Coordinates of N, CA, C and O in Angstrom, one line a residue:
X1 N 23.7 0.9 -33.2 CA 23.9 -0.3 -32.4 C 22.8 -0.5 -31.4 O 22.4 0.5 -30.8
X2 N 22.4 -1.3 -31.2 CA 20.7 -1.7 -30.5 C 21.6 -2.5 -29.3 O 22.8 -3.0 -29.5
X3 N 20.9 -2.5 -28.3 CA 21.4 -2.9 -26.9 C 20.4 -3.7 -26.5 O 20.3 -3.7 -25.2
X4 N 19.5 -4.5 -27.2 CA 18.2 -5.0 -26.5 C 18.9 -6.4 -25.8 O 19.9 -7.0 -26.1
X5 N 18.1 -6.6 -24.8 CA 18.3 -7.8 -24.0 C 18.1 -8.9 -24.4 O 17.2 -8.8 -25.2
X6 N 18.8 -10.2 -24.3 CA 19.3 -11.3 -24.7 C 18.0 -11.5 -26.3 O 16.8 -11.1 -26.4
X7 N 18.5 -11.8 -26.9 CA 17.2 -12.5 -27.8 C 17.1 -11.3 -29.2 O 16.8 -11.7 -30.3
X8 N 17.3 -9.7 -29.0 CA 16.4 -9.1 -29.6 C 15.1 -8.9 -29.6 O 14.5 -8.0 -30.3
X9 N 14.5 -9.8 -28.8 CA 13.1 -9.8 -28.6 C 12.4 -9.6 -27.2 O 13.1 -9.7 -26.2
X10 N 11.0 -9.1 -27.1 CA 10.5 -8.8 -26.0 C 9.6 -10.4 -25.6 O 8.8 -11.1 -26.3
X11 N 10.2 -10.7 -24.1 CA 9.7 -12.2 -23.9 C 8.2 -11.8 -23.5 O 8.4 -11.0 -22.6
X12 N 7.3 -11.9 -23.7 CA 6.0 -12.0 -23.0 C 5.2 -13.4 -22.5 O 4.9 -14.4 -23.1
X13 N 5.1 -13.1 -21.0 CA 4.3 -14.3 -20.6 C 2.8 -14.9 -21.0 O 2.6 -14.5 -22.2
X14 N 2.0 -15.4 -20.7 CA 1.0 -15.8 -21.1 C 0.0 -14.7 -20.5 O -1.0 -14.4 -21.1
X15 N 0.3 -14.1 -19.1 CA -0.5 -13.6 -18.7 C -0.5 -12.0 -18.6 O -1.1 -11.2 -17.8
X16 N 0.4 -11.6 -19.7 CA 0.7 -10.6 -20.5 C 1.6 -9.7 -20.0 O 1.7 -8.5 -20.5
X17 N 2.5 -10.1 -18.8 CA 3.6 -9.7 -18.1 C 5.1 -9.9 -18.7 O 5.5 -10.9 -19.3
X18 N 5.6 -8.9 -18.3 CA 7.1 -9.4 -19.1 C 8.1 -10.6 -18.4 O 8.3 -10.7 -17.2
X19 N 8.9 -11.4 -19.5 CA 9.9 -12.3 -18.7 C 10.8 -11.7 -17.8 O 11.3 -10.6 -18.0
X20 N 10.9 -12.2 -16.9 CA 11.4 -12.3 -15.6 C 13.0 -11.6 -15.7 O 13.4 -10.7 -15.0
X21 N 13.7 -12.3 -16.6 CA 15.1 -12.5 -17.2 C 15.1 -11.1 -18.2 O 16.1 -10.3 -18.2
X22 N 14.3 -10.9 -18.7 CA 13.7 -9.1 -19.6 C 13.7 -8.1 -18.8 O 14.3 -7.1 -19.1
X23 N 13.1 -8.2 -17.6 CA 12.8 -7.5 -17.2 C 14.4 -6.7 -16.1 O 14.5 -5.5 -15.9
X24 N 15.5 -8.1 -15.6 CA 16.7 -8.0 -15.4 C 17.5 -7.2 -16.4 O 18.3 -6.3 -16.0
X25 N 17.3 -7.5 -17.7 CA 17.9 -7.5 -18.9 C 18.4 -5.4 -18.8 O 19.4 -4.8 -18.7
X26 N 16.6 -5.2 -19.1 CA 16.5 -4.1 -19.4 C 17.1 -2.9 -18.0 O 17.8 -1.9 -18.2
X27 N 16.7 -3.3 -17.0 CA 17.0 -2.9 -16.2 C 18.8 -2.4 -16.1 O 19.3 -1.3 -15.9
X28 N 19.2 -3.3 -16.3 CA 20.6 -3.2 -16.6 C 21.2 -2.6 -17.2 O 22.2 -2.1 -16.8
X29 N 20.5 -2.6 -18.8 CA 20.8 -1.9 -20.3 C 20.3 -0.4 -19.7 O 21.0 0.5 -20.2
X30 N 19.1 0.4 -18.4 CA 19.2 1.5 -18.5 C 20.3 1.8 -17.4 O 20.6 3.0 -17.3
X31 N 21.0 0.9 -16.6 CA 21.9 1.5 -15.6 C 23.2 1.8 -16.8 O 24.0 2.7 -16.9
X32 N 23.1 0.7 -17.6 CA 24.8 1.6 -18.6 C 24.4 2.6 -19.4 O 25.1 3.5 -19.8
X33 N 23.2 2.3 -19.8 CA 23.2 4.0 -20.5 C 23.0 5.1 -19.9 O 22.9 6.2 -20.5
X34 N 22.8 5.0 -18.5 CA 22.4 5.8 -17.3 C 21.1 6.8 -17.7 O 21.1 7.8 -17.0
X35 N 20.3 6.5 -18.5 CA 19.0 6.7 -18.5 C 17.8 5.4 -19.0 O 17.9 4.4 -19.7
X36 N 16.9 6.0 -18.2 CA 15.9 4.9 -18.1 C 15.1 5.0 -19.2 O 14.7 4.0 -19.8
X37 N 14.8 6.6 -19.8 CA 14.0 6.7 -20.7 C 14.8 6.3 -22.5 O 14.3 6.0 -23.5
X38 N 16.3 6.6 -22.1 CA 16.7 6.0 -23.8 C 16.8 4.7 -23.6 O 17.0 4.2 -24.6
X39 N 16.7 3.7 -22.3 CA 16.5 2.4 -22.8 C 15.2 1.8 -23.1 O 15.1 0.7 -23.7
X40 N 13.9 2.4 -22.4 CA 13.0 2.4 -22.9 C 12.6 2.7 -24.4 O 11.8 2.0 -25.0
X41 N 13.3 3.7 -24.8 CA 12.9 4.4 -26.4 C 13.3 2.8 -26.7 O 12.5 1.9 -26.9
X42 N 14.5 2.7 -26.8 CA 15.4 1.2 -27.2 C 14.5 0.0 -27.6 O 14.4 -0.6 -28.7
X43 N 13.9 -0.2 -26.3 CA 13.4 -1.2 -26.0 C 12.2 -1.5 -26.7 O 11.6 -2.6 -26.9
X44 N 11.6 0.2 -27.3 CA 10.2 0.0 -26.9 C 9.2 -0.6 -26.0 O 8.5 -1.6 -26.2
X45 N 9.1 -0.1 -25.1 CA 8.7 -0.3 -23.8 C 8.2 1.0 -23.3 O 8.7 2.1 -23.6
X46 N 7.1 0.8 -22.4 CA 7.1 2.3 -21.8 C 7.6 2.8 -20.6 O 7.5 2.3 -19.5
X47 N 8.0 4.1 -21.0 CA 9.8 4.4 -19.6 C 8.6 4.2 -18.0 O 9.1 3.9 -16.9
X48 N 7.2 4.4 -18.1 CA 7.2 3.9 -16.7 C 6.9 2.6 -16.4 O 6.5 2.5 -15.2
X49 N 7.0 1.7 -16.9 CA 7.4 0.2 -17.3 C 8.6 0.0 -16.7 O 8.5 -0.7 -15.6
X50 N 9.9 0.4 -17.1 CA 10.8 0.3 -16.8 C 11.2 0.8 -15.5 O 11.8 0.2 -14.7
X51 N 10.5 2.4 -15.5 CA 10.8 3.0 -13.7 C 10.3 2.4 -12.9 O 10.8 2.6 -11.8
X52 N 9.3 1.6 -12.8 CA 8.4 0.5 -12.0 C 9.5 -0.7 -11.7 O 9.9 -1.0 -10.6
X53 N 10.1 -1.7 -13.3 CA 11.2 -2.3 -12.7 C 12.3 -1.9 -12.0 O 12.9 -2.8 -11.4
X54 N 12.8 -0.3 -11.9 CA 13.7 0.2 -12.1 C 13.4 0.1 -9.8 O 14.2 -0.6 -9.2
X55 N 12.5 0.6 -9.3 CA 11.8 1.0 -8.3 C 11.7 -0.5 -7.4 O 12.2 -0.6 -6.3
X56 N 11.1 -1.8 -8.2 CA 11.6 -2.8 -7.7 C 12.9 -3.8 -7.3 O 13.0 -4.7 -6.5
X57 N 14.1 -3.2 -8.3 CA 15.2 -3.6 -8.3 C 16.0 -2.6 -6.2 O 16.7 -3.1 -5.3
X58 N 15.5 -1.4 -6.4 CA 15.4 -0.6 -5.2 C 15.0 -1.0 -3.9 O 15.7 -1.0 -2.8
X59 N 13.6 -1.6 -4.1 CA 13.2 -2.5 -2.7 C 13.6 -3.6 -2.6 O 13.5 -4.3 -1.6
X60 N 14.2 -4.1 -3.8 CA 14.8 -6.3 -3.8 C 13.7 -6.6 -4.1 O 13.7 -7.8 -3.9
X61 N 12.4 -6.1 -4.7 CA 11.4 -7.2 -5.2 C 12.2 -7.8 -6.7 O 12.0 -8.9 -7.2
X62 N 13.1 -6.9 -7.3 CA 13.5 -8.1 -8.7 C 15.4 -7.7 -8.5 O 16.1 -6.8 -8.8
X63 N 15.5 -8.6 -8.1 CA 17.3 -9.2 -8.1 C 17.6 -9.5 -9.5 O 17.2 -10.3 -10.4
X64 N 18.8 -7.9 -9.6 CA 19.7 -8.0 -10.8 C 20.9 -8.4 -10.8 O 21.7 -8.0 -11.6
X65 N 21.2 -9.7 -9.6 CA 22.3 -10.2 -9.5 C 23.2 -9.6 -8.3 O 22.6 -8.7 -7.6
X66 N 24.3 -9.9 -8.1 CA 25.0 -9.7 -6.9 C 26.5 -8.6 -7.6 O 27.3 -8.9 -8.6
X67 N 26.4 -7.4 -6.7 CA 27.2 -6.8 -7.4 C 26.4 -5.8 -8.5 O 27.0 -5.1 -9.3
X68 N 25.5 -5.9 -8.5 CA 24.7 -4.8 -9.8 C 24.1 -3.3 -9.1 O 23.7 -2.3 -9.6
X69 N 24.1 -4.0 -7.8 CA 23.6 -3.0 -7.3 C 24.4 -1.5 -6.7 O 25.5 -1.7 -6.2
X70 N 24.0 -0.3 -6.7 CA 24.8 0.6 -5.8 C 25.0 0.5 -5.1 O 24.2 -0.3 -4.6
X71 N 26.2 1.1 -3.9 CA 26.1 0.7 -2.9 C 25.0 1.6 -2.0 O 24.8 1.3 -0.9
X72 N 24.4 2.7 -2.5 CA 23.1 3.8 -2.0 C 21.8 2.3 -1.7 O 21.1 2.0 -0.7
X73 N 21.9 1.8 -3.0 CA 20.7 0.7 -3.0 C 20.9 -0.4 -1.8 O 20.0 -1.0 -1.1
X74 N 22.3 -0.5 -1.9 CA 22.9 -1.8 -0.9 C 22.5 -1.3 0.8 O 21.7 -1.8 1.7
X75 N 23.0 -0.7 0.7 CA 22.7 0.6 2.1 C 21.3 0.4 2.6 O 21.0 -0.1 3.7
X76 N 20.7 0.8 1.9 CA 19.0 0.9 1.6 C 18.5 -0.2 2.2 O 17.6 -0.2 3.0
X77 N 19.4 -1.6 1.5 CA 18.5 -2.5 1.4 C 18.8 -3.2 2.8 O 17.9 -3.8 3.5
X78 N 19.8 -3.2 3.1 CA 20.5 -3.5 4.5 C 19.9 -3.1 5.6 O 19.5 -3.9 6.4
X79 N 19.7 -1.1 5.8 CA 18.9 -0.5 7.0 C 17.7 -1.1 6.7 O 17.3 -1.2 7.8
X80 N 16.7 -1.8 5.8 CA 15.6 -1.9 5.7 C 15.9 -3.4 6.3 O 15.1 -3.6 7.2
X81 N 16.3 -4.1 6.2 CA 16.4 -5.1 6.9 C 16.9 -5.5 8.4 O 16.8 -6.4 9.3
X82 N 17.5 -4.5 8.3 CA 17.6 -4.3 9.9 C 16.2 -4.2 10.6 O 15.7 -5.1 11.3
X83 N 15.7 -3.0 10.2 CA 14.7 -2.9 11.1 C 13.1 -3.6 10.5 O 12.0 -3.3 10.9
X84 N 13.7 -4.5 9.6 CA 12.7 -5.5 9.8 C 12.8 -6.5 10.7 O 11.9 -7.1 11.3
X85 N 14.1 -6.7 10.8 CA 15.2 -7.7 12.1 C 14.4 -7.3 13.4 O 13.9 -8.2 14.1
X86 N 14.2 -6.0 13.5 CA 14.3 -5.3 14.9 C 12.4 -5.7 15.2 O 11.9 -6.1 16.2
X87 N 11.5 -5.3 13.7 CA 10.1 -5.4 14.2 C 9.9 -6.8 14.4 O 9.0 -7.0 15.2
X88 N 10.4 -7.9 13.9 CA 10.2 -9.4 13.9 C 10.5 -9.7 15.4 O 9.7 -10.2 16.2
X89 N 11.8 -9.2 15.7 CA 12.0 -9.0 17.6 C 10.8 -8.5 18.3 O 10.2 -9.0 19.3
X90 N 10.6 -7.6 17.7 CA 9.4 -6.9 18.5 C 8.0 -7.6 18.7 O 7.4 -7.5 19.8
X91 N 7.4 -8.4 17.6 CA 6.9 -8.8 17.7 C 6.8 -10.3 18.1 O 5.8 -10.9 18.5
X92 N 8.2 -10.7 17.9 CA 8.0 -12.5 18.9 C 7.9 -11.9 20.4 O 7.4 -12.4 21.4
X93 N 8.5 -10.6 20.4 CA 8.5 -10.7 22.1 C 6.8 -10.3 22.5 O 6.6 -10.5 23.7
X94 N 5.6 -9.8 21.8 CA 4.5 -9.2 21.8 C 4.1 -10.5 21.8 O 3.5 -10.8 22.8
X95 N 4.2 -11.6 21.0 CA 3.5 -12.9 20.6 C 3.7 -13.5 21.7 O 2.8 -14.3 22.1
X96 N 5.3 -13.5 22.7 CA 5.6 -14.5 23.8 C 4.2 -14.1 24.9 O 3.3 -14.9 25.3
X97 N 4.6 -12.2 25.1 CA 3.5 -11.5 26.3 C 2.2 -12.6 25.9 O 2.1 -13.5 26.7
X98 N 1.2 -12.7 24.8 CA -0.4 -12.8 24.6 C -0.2 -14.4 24.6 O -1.2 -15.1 25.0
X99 N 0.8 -14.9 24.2 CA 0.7 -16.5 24.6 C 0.8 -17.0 26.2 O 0.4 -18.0 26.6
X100 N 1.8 -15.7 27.2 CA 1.3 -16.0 28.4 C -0.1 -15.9 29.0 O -0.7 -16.7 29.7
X101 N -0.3 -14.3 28.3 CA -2.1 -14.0 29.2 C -2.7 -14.9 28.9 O -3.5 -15.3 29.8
X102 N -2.8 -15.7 27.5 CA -3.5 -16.4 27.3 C -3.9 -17.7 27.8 O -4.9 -18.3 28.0
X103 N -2.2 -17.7 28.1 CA -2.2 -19.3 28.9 C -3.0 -18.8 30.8 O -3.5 -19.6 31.5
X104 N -2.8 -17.6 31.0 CA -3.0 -17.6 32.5 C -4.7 -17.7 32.1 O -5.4 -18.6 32.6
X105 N -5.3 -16.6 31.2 CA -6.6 -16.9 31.1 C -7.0 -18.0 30.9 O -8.2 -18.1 31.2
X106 N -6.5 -18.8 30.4 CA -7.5 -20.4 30.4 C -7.4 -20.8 31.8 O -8.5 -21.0 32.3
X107 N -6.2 -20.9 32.8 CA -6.0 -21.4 33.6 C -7.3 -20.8 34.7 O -7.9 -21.6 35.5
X108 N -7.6 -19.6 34.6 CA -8.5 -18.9 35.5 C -10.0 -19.1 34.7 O -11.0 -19.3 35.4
X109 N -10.2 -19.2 33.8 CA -11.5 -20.0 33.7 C -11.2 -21.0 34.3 O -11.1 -20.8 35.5
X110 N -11.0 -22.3 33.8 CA -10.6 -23.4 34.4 C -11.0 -23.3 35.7 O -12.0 -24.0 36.1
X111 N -10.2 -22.4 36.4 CA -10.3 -22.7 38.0 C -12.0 -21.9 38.5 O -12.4 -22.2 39.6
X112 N -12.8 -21.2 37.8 CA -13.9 -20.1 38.1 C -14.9 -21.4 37.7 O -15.8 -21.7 38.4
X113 N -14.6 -22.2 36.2 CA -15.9 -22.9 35.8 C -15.6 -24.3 37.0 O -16.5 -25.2 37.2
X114 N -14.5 -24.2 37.5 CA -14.4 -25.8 38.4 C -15.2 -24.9 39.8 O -16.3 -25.5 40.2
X115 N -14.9 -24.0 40.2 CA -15.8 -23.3 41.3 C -17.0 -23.4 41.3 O -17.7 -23.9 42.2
X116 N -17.2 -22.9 40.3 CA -19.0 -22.6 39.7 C -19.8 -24.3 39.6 O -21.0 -24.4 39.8
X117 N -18.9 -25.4 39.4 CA -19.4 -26.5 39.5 C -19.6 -26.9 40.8 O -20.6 -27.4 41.3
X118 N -18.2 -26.6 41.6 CA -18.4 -27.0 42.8 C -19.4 -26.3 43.4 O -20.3 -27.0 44.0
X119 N -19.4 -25.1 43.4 CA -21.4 -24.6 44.5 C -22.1 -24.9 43.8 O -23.1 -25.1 44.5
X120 N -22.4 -25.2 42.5 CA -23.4 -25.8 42.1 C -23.8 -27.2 42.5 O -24.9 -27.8 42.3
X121 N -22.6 -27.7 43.1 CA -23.2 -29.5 43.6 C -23.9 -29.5 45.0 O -24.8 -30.2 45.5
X122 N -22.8 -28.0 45.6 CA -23.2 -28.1 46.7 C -24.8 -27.5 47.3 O -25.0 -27.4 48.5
X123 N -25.7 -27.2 46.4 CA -26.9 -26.4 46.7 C -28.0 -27.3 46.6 O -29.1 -27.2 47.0
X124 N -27.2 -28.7 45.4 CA -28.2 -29.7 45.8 C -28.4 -30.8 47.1 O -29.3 -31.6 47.1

């Protein structure tokens, strides 16, 4: 019994990458056979082809739907967004500090190049 993903066929893009939807497919077909390498043999594909999809499904670069995931992965993907939560904070509040200095340093040129004009009128 063959288990290949929708079609029986391997989708290939133009720019010699696999379909998007294949790439879901298989990913899938190795979580029920619970190896990566017999759905590779399957697929013909090569198993680090698939541990690469397998790795991106891990960080959320390729979404196998809602509910496909473990909850180890769910976990994962949640603390990691936390503390991307937490550096995005960190950094509006870094971006608020340098948009102040910044604004005070214009204000102090401003006031140094209006000085510097003023003794300069006055020497003539």
């Amino acid at each position: 019994m063959t288990h290949k993903p929708q079609g029986n066929k391997i989708e290939k893009r133009k720019n010699g990458g696999y379909d998007e939807e294949y790439k879901v497919q298989a990913v899938k077909l190795a979580k029920n056979l619970g190896s990566a390498k017999a759905a590779a043999e399957e697929l013909q594909i090569p198993v680090n082809t698939l541990y690469g999809w397998i790795q991106k499904v891990k960080t959320a670069e390729l979404d196998i739907g809602c509910g496909e995931r473990s909850s180890e992965e769910a976990l994962s993907i949640a603390k990691e967004n936390q503390q991307l939560k937490k550096r995005i904070k960190a950094l509006e509040k870094e971006n608020r500090r340098l948009s102040e200095m910044n604004e005070f340093l214009e204000d102090a040129a401003a006031f140094f190049a209006a000085g510097r004009q003023r003794s300069g009128k006055n020497k003539d």
